[in-house]
GROMACS .gro file of C-alpha atoms in nm:
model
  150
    1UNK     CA    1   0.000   0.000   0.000
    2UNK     CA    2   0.112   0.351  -0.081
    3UNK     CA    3   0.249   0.608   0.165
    4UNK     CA    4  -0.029   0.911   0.236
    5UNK     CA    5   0.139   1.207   0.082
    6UNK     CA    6   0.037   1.528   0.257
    7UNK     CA    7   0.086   1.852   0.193
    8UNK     CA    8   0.124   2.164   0.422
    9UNK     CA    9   0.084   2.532   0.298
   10UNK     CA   10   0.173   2.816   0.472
   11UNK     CA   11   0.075   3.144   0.373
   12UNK     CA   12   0.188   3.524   0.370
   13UNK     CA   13   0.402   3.626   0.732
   14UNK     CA   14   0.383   3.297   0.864
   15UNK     CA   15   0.810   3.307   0.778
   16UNK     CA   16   0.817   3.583   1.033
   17UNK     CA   17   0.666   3.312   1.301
   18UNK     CA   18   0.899   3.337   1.613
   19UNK     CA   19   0.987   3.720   1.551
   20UNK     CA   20   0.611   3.822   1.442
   21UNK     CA   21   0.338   3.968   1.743
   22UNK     CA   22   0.502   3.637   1.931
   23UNK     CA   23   0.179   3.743   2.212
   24UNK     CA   24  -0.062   3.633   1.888
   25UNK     CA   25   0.132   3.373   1.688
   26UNK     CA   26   0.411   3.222   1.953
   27UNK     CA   27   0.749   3.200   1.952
   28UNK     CA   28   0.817   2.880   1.784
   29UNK     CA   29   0.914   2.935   1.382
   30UNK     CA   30   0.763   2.806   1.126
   31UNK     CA   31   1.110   2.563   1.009
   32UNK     CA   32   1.029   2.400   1.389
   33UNK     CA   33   0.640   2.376   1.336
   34UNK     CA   34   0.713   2.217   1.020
   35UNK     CA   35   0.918   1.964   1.124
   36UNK     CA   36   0.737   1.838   1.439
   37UNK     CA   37   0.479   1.844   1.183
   38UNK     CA   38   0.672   1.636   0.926
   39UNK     CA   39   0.742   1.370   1.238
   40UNK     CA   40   0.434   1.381   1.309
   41UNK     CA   41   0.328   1.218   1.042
   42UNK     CA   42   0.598   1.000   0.962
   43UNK     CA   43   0.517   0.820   1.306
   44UNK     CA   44   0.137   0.852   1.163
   45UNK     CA   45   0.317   0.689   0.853
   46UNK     CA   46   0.227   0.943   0.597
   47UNK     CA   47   0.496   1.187   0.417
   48UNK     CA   48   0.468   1.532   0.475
   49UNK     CA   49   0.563   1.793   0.205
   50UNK     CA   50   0.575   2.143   0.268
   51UNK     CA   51   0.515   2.506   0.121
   52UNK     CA   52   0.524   2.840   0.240
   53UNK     CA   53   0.476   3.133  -0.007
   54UNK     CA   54   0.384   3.491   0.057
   55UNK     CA   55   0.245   3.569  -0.313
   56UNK     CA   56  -0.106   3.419  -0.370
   57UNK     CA   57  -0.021   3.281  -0.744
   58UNK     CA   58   0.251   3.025  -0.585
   59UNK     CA   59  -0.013   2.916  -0.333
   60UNK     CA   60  -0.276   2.842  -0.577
   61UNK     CA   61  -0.026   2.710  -0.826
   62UNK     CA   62   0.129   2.495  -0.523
   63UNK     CA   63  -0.182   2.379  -0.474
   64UNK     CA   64  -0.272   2.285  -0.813
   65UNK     CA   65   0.012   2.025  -0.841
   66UNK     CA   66  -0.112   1.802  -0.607
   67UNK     CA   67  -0.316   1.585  -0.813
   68UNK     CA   68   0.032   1.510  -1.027
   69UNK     CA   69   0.229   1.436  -0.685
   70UNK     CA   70  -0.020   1.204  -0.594
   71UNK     CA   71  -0.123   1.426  -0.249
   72UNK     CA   72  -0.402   1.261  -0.041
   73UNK     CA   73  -0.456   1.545   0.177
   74UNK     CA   74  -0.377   1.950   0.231
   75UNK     CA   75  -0.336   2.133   0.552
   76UNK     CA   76  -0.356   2.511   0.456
   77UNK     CA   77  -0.265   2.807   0.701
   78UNK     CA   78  -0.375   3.071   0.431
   79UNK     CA   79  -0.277   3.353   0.661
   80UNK     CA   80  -0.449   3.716   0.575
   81UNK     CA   81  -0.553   3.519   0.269
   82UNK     CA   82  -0.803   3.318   0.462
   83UNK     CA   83  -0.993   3.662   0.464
   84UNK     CA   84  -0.931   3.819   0.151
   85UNK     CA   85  -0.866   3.542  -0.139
   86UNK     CA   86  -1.133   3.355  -0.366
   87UNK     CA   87  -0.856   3.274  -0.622
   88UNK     CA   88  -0.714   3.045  -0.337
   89UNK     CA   89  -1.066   2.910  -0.236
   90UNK     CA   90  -1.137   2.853  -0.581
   91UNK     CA   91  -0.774   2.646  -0.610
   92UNK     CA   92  -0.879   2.428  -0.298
   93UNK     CA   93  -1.230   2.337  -0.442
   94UNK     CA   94  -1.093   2.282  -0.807
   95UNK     CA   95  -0.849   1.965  -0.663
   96UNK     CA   96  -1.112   1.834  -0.449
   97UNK     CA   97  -0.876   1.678  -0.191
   98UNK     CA   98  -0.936   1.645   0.216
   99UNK     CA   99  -0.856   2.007   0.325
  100UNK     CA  100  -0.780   2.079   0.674
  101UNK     CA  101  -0.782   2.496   0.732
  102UNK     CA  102  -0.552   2.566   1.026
  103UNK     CA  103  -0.468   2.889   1.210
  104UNK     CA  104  -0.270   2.957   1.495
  105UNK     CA  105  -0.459   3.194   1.691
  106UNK     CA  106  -0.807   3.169   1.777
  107UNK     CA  107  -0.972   3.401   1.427
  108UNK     CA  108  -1.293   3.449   1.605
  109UNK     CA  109  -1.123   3.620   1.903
  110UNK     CA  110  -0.898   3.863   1.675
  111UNK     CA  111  -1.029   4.193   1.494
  112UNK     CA  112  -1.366   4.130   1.380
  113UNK     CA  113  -1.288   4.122   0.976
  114UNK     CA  114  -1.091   3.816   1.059
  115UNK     CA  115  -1.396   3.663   1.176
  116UNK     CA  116  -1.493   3.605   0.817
  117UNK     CA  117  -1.314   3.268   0.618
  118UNK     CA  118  -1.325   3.279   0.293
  119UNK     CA  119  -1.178   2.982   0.233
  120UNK     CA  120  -1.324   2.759   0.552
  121UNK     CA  121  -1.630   2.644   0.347
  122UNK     CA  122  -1.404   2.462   0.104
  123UNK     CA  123  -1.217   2.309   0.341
  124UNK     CA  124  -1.268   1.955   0.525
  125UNK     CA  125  -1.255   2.105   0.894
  126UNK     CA  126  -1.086   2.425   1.073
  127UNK     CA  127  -0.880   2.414   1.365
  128UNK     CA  128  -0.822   2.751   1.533
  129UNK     CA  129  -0.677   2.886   1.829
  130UNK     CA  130  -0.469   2.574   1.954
  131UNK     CA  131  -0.111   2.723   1.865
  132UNK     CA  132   0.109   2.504   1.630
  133UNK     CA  133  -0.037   2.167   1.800
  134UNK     CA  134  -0.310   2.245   1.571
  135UNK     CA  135  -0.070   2.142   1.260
  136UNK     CA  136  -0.024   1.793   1.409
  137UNK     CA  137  -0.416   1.835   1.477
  138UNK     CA  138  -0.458   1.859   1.119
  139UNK     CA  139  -0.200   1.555   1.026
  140UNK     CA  140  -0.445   1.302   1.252
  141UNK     CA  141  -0.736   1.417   1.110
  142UNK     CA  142  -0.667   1.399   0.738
  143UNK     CA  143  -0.510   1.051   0.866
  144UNK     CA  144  -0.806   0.942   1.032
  145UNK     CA  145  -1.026   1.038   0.760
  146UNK     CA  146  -0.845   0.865   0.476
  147UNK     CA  147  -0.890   0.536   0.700
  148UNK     CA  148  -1.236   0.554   0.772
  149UNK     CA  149  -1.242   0.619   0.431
  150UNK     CA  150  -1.064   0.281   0.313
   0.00000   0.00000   0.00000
């Protein structure tokens, strides 16, 4: 049997994690979430690629490789994107894959424009608010899915 292949986006500032509002976002960076994230699921026994891009057109053409690398599953942090972007919505509805939204910090608690996901309602489930164990959050659930699913 084949290997899950999952893949992780991260989208605009979320390279700044550690030095960015660390009282909102934390002070672990995003090369440590994404590699407890990456171990994560290799003890899950999936493969975890990743992808962080601060330009909306990489995202959504990240995104629409994943039919051609054979990905069984997307976690997306879309960053301010999540608010603002139906190009990226649009890419996770056009591959159709499980599609776990995650966020850091709890988006319902923030300024109230953030309260507002554009691209939740294309998405599989949201995590919010739990801090990077949300990432690993994500990993089980796209896991656990994809075996109910068998």
């Amino acid at each position: 049997m084949n290997k899950p292949q999952l893949l992780l986006i991260n989208g605009p500032n979320l390279n700044l994690l550690g030095l960015r509002e660390p009282a909102v976002y934390g002070r672990e960076t995003l090369a440590n979430i994404t590699a407890a994230t990456r171990l994560h699921a290799e003890q899950r026994g999936a493969r975890l690629l990743d992808f962080q891009s601060n330009i909306e057109g990489e995202l959504v053409a990240r995104l629409h490789l994943c039919h051609a690398e054979h990905i069984t599953g997307v976690i997306i942090n879309p960053g301010a994107y999540t608010h603002t972007s139906i190009a990226l919505r649009d890419a996770i509805a056009a591959v159709a894959l499980p599609c776990i939204e995650v966020h850091l910090s709890n988006i319902h608690a923030r300024d109230t424009f953030r309260h507002t996901s554009l691209t939740a309602a294309v998405c599989t489930g949201l995590i919010a608010g739990l801090g990077a164990r949300g990432y690993r959050l994500a990993v089980d659930a796209l896991l656990d899915l994809q075996d109910a699913n068998k």
